[in-house]
Coordinates of C-alpha atoms and ligand atoms in Angstrom, one line a residue:
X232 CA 28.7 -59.9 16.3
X233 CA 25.3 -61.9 16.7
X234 CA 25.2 -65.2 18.5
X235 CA 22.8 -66.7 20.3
X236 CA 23.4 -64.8 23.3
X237 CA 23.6 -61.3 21.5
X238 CA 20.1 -60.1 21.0
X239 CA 19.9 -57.6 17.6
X240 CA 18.7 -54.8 20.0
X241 CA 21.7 -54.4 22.0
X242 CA 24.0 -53.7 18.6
X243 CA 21.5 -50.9 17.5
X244 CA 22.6 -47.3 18.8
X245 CA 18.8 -46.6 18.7
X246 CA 16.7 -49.7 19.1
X247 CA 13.7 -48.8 19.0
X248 CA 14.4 -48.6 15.2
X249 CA 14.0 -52.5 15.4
X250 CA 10.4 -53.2 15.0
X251 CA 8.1 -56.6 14.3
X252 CA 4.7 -54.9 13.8
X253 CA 3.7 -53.8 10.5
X254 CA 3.2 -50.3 9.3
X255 CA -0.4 -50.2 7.8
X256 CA -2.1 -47.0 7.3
X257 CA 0.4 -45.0 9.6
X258 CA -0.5 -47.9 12.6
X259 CA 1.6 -50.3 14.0
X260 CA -0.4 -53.5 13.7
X261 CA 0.0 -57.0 14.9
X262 CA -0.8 -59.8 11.7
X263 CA -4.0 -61.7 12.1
X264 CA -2.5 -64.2 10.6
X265 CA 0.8 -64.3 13.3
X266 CA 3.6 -64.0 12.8
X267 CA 6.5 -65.7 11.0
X268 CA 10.3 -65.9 11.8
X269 CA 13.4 -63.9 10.3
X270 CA 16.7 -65.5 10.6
X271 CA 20.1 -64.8 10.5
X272 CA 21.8 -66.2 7.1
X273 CA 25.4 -66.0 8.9
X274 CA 24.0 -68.6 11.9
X275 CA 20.3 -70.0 11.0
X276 CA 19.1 -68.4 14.2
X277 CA 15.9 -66.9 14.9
X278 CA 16.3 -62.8 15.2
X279 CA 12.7 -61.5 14.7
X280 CA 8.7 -62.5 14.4
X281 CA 7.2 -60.1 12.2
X282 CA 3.8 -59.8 11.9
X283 CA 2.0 -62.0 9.4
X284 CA -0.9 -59.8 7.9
X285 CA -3.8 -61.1 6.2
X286 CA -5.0 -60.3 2.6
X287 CA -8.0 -58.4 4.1
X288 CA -5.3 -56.5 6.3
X289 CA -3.4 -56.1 2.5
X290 CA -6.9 -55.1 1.4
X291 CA -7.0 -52.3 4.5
X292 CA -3.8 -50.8 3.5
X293 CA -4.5 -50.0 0.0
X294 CA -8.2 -48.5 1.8
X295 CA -6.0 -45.8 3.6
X296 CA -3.4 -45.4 1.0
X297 CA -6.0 -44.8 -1.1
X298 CA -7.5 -42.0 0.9
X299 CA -4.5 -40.6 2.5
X300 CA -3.4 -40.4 -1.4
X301 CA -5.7 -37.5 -2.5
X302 CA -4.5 -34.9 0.3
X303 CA -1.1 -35.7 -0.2
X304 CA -1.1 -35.3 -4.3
X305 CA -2.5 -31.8 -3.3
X306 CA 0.4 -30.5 -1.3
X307 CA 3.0 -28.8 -3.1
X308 CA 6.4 -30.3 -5.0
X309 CA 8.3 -28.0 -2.5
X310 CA 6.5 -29.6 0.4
X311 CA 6.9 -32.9 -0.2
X312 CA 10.3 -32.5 -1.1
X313 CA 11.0 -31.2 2.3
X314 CA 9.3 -34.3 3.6
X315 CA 11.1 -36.4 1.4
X316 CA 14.5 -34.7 2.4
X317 CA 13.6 -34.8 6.5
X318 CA 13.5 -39.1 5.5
X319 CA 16.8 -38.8 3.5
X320 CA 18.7 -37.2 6.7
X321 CA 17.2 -39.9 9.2
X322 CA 18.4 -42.4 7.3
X323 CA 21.7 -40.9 6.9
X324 CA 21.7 -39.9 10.5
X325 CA 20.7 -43.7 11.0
X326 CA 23.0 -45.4 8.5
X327 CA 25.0 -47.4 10.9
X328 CA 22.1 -49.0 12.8
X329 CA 20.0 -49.6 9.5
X330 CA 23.6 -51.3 7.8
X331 CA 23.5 -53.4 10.8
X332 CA 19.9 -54.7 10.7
X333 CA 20.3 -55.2 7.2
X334 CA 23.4 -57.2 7.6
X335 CA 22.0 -59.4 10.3
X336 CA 18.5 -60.1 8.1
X337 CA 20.2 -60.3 4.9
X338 CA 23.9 -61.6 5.2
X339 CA 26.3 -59.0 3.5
X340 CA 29.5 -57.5 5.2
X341 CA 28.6 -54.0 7.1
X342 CA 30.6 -52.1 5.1
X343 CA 28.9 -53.4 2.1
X344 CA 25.0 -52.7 4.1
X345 CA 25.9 -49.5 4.9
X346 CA 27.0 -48.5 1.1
X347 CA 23.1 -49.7 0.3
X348 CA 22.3 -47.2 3.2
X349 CA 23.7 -44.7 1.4
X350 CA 22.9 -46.0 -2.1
X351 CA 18.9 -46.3 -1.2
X352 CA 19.1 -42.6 0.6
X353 CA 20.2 -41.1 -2.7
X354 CA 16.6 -42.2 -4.7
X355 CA 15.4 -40.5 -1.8
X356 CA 17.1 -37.1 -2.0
X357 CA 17.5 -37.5 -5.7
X358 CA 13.3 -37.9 -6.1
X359 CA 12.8 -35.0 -3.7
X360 CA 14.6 -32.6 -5.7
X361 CA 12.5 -33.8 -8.8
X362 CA 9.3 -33.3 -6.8
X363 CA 10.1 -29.7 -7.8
X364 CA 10.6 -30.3 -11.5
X365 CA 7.3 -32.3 -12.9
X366 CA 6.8 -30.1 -16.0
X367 CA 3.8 -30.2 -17.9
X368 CA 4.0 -29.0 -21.4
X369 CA 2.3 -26.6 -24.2
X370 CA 1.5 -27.7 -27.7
X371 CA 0.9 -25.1 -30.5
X372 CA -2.8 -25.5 -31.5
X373 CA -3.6 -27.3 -34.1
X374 CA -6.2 -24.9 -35.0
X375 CA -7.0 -21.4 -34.8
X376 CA -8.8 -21.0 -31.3
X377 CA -7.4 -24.1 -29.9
X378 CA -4.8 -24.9 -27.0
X379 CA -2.8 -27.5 -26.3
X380 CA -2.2 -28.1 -22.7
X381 CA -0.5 -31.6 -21.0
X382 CA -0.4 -31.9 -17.2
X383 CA 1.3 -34.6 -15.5
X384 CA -0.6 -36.1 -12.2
X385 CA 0.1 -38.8 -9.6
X386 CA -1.3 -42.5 -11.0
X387 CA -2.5 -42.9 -7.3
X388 CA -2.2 -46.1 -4.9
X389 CA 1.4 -47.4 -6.1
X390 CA 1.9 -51.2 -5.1
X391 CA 5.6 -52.8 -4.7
X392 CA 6.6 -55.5 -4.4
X393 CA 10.4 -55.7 -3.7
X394 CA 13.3 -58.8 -2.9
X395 CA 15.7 -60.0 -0.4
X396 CA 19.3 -58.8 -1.8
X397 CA 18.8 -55.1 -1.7
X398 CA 16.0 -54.6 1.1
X399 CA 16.3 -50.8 1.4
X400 CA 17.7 -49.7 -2.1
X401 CA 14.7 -51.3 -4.1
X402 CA 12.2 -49.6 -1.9
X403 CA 13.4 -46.4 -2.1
X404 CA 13.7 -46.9 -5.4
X405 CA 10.4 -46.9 -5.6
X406 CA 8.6 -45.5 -2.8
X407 CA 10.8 -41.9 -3.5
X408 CA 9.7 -41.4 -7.1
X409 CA 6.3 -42.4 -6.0
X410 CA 5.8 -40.3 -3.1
X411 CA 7.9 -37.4 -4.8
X412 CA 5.0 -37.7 -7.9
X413 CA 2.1 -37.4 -5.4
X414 CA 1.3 -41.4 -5.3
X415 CA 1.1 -43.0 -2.1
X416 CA 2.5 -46.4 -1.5
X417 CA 1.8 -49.9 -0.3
X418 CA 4.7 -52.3 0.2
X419 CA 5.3 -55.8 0.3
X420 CA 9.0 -56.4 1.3
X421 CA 10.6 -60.0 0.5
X422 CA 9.5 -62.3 3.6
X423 CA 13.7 -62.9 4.6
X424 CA 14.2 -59.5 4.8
X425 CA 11.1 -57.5 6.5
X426 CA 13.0 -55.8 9.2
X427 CA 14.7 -53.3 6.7
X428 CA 11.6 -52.6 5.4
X429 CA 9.8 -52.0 8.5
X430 CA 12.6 -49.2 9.7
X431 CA 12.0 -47.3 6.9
X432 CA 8.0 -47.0 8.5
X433 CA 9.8 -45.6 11.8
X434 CA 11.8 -43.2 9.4
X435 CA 9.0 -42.1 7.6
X436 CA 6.3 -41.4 10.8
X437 CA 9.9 -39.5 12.1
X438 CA 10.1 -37.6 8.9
X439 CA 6.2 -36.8 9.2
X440 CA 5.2 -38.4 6.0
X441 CA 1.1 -38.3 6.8
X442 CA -0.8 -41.4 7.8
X443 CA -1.2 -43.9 4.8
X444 CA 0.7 -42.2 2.1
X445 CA 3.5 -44.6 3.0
X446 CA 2.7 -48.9 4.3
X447 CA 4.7 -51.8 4.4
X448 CA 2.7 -54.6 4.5
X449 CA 4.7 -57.6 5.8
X450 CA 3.0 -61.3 4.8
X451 CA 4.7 -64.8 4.8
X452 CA 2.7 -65.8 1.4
X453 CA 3.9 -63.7 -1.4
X454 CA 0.9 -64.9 -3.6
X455 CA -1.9 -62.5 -0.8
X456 CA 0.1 -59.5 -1.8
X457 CA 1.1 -60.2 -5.4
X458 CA -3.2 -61.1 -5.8
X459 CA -4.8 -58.3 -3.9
X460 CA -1.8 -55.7 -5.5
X461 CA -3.2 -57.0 -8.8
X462 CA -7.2 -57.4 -8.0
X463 CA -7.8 -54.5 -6.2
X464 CA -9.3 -51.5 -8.0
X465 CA -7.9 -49.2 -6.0
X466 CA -3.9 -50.2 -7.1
X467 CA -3.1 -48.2 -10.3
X468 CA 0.5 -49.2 -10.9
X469 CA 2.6 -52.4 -9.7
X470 CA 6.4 -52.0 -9.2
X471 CA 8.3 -55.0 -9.2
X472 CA 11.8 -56.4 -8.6
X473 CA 12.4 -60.2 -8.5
X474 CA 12.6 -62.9 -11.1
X475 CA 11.6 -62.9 -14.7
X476 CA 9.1 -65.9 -13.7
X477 CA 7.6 -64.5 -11.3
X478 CA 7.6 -60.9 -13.0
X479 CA 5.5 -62.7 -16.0
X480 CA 2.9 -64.1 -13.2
X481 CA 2.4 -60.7 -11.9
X482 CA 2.0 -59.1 -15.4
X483 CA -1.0 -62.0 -16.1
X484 CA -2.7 -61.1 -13.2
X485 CA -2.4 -57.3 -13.4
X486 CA -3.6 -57.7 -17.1
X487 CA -7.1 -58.0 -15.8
X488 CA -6.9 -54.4 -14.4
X489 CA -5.1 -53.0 -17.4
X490 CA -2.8 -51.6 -14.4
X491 CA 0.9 -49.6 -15.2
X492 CA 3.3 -52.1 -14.3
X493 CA 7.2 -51.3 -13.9
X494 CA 9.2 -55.0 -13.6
X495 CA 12.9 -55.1 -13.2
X496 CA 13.7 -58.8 -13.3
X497 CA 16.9 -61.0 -14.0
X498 CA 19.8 -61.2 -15.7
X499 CA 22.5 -63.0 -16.9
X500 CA 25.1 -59.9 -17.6
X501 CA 27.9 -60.6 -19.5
X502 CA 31.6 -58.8 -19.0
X503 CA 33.7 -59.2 -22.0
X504 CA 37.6 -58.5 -21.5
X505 CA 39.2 -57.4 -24.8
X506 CA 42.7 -58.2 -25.8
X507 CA 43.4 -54.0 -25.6
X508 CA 41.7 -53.8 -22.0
X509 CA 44.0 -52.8 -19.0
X510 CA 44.3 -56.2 -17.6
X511 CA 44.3 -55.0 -13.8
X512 CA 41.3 -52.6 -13.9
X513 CA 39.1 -55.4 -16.2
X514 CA 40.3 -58.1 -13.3
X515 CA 39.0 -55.6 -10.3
X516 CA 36.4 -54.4 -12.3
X517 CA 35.3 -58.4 -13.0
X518 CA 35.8 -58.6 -8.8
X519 CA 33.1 -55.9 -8.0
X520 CA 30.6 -57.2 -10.6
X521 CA 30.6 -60.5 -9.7
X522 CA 31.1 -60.4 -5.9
X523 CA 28.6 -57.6 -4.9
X524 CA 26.5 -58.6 -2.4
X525 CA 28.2 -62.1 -3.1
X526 CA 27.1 -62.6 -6.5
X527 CA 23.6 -62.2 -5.6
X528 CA 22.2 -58.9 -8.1
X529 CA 20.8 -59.3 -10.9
X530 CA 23.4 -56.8 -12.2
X531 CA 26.6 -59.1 -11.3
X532 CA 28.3 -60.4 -14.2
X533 CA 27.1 -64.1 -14.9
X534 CA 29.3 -64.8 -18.1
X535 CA 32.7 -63.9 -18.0
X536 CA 34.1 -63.7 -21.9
X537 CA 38.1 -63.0 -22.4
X538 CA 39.6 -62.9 -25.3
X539 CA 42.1 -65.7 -26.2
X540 CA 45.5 -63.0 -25.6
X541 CA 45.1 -62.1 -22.5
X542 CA 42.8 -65.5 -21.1
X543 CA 45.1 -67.4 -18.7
X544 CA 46.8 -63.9 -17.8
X545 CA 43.5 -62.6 -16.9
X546 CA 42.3 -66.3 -15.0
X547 CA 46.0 -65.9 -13.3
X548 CA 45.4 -62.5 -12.0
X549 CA 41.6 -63.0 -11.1
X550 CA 42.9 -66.3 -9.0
X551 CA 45.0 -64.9 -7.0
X552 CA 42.7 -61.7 -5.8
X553 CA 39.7 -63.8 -5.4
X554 CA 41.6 -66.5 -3.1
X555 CA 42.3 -63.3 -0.8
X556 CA 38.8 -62.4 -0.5
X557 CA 37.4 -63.6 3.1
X558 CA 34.3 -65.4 3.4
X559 CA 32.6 -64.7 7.1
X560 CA 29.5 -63.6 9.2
X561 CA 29.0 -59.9 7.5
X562 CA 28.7 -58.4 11.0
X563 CA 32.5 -59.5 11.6
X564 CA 35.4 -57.3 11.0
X565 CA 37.5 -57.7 7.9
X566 CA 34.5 -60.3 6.0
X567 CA 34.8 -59.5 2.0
X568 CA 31.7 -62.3 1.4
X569 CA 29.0 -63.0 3.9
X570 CA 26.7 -66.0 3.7
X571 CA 24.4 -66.5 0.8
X572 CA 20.5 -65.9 1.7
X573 CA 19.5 -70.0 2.2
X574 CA 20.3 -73.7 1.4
X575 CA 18.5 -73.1 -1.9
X576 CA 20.8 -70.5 -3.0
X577 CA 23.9 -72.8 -2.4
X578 CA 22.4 -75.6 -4.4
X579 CA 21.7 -73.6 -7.6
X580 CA 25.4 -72.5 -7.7
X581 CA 26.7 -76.2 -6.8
X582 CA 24.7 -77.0 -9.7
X583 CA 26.3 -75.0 -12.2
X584 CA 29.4 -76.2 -11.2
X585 CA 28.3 -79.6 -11.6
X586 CA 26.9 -78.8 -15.0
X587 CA 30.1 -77.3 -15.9
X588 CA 32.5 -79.8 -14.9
X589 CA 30.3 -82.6 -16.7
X590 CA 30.9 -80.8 -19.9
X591 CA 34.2 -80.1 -19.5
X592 CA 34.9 -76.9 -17.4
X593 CA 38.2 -77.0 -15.2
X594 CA 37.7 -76.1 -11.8
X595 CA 40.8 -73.8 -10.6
X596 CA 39.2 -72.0 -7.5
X597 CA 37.1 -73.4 -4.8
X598 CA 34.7 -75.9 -6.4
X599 CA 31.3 -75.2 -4.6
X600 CA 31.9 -76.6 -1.1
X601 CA 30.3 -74.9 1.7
X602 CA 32.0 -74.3 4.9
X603 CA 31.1 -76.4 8.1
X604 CA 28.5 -75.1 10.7
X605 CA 24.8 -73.3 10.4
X606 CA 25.5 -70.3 8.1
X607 CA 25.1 -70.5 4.5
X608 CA 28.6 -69.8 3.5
X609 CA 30.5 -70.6 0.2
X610 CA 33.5 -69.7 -0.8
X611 CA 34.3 -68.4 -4.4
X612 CA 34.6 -70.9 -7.2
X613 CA 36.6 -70.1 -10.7
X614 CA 36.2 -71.8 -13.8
X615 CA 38.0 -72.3 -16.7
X616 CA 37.0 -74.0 -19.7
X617 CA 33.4 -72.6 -19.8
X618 CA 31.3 -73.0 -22.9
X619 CA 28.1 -72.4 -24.9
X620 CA 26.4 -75.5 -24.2
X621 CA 26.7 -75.0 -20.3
X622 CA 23.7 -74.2 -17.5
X623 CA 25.5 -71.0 -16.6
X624 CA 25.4 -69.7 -20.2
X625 CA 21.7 -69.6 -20.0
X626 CA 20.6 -69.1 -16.1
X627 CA 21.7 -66.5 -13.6
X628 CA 23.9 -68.2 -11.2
X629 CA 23.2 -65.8 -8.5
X630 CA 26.2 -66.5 -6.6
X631 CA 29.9 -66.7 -6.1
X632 CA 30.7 -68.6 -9.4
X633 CA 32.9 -67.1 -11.9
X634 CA 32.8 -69.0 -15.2
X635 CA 35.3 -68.2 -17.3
X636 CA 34.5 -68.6 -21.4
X637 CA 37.4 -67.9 -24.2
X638 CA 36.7 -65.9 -27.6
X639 CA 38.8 -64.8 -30.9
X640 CA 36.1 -62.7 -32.5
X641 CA 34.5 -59.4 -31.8
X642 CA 31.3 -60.7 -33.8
X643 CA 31.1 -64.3 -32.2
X644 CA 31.6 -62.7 -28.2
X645 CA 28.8 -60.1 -29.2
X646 CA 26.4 -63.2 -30.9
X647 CA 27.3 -65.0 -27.4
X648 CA 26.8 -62.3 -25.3
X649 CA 23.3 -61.2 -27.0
X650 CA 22.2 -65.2 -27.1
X651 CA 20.0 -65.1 -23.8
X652 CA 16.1 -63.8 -23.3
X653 CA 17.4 -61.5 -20.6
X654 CA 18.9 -58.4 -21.5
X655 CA 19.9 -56.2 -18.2
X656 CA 23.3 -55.3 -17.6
X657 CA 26.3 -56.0 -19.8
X658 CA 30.3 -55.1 -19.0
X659 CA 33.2 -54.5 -21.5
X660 CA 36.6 -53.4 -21.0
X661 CA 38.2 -52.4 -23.8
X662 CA 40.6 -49.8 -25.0
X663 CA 40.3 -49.2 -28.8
X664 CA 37.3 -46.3 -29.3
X665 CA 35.7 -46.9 -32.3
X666 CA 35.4 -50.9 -30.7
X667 CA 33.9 -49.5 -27.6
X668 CA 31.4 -47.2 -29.5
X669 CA 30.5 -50.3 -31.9
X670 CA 30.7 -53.0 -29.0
X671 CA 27.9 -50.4 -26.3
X672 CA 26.3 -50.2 -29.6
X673 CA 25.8 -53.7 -30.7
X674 CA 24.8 -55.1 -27.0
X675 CA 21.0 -55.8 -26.5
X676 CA 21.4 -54.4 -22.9
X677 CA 19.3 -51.6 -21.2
X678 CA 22.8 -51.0 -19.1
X679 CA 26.0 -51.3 -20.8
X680 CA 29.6 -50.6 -18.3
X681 CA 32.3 -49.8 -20.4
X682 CA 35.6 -50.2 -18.2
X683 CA 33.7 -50.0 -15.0
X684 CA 32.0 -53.2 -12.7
X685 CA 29.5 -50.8 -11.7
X686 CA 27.2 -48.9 -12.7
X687 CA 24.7 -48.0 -10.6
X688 CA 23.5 -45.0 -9.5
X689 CA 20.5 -42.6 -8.8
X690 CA 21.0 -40.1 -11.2
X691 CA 20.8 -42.9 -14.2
X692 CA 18.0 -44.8 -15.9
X693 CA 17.9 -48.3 -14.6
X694 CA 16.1 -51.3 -16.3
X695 CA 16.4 -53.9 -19.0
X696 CA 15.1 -54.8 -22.4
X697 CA 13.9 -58.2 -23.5
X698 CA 12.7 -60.3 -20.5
X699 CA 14.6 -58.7 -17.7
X700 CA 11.8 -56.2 -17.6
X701 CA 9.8 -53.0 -18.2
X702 CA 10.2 -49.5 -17.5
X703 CA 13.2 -47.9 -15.7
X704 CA 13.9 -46.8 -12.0
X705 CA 16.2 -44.0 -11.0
X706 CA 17.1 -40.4 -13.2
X707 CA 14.3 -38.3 -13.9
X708 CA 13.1 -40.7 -16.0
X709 CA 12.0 -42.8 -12.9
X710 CA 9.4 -40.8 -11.6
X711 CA 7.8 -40.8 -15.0
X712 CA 6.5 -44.3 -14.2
X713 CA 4.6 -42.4 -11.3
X714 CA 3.0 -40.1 -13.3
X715 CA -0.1 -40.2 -15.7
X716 CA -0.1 -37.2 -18.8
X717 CA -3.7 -35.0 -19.3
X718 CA -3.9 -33.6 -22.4
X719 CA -6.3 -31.1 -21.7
X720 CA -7.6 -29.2 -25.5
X721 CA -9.4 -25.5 -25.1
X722 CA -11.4 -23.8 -27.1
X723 CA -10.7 -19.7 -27.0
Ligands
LIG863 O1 19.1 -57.4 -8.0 C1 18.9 -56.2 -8.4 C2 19.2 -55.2 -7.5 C3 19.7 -53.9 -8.2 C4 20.9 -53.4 -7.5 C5 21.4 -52.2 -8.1 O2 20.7 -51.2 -8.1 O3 22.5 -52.1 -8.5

């Protein structure tokens, strides 16, 4: 475990995989604005200085991704696939030591960091398989002595810029269908969580991705990157993960370029438990929804609907699992919930609960107190009694809340359900088929789990409708996002 004693180093297997400097242009450079501090959510202590770069060094990245970019969109799909896959099996080879930085940086239990190991490895070997496969197409003239060709190329210089709760998974989320396309890539990682990022530089010199085609760019003001990402000529396509506000920001400012932009942004999911559902599954299901990574992904379900049957059964059974779960420092054995990310995030969820019980919610689990001593921990609340009219009906809690609201009606729980400006995951258990058809159907979701908590995956299209976003990462639809379309018309 970490304490103040325990320096992150001496729990790595390999530590040199721990590194502060940034990785700019295939260098390892020191900011020259500093450096600012990364700290452990499970204690509050400092564990890393990371360089602090400056715009102009932000600026300098995108110079040499912009450079290194033309060579690389010339090699072949095969070769950067077997680049790509080299960085896959270093990470896997690494998986324990990257779970363990991640946990310390970011808070969640091991077990948990080393499934986003695995889970961010996959875009990687997923996208280098598809390197292989970006089809172009030919159209049948459209008159005698004319043919139709379409080529797909690179966009060029792809900027990210990516958040705290998954540091590795939204990266490669990105960085693999970009580099797989023939785009090189400059990224920002979330300023809580750099040293995640940063490993995956180590990986990729290791896995001899060439000089420039891959940066991360680590900065203490999000507003450098998010401006020169968006100002700079060079930068063809944004990718973003992070909030809808924030996503809107970055959309204005990249409007000026006319630049492709992919934004995944929030949620506020809702599962819906159906008198017909198997009761057990929907409450373990409802558990790995809302709990992942302790309530904090913008997939976890926000609004839990059950109908009025099977309600206090299914508050019953989701009660006594939840008051099981153990809250603790994620590097410590047997911890089902680590600390949330800051003070911040524990006052958003304490304010829900607030909101709740003013308007009547009943508090049956926890009740948003957080445990004595430096880490931000706080264990699981339950509510019963949730309703319309409520903050958590409208806002993503983003934590380990679970509001319960009670429904008679297919057609009200799908108005309810639909009644928000975010539209990225949704849940339903159910056992009746023509309901689950009409119900996936009828849900203004770009991701709807039917029976399941989770549904993600690389070989799936991932991405909302409505405000939680544009575009869609993952399946071979995700490295379309990378790719421009020629249409190139000949005369014979
Ligand atoms: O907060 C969003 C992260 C997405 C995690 C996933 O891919 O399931």
């Amino acid at each position: 475990m970490l304490d103040q004693h325990t320096d992150l180093k001496s729990l790595l297997k390999d530590p040199s995989l721990l590194v502060e400097a940034a990785y700019l242009g295939g260098e390892w450079v020191q900011g020259d604005e500093g450096t600012f501090d990364v700290t452990n959510p499970a204690r509050g202590d400092v564990i890393a200085k990371v360089a602090d770069l400056s715009r102009e060094q932000i600026a300098e990245a995108i110079d040499k991704a912009y450079v290194a970019q033309k060579d690389w969109a010339s090699w072949t799909g095969k070769e950067r696939a077997a680049v790509l896959r080299k960085w896959f099996d270093l990470m896997m080879e690494n998986q324990d030591d990257l779970g363990t930085i991640l946990t310390a940086e970011q808070g969640k239990p091991l077990a948990e960091a080393k499934g986003e190991i695995a889970y961010g490895a996959s875009f990687i070997e997923f996208f280098g398989e598809e390197a292989k496969r970006i089809y172009g197409e030919t159209i049948p003239g459209h008159q005698r002595d004319k043919r139709i060709m379409v080529m797909k190329q690179p966009i060029g210089v792809a900027a990210s810029i990516t958040p705290w709760n998954f540091p590795n998974a939204m990266i490669t989320r990105k960085a693999a269908p970009a580099l797989a396309a023939g785009c090189s890539f400059v990224g920002r990682p979330a300023k809580e969580t750099p040293l995640s990022a940063l490993v995956m530089g180590v990986l990729a010199e290791r896995a001899g991705i060439p000089k420039g085609v891959f940066s991360i760019v680590t900065s203490s003001r999000s507003s450098d990157a998010g401006k020169e990402f968006c100002e700079n000529p060079k930068v063809r396509k944004l990718t973003f993960t992070g909030s809808t506000e924030v996503g809107r920001i970055l959309l204005k400012q990249a409007a000026d370029q006319v630049m492709k932009c992919s934004m995944e942004l929030g949620g506020n999911a809702p599962f819906i438990v159906f008198d017909d559902a198997d009761l057990d599954a929907a409450v373990d299901g409802a558990i790995m929804c809302k709990f992942r990574n302790n309530g904090q992904t913008c997939v976890c379900a926000n609004r839990i609907y059950v109908q009025a049957g099977v309600y206090d059964e299914f508050a019953k059974r989701l009660k006594a699992k939840v008051e099981k779960m153990k809250v603790g420092d994620g590097l410590a054995e047997g911890t089902d919930l680590g600390p949330l990310i800051n003070a911040d995030a524990i006052d958003k969820v304490q304010e829900h609960i607030a909101d709740a019980k003013a308007k009547g919610a009943k508090v049956i689990l926890g009740d948003g107190q957080p445990m004595e001593g430096a880490g931000h921990y706080l264990p699981p609340t339950i509510l019963t009694g949730v309703t319309q009219d409520m903050q958590v009906a409208r806002d993503e809690t983003f934590g380990p809340m679970a509001p319960l609201f009670k429904f008679d009606d297919v057609d009200d729980v799908i108005a309810m359900a639909n009644d928000t400006i975010f539209g990225l995951a949704s849940y339903f258990y159910a056992k009746d088929l023509s309901r689950v058809y009409k119900v996936a159907e009828a849900l203004e979701y770009g991701i709807v789990g039917v029976n399941t908590g989770i549904i993600s995956t690389e070989v799936a299209p991932f991405g909302g409708v409505k405000q939680s976003g544009l575009g869609r990462e993952g399946s071979h639809h995700g490295i379309e996002d990378y790719l421009e379309m020629k249409y190139v018309c000949m005369s014979v």
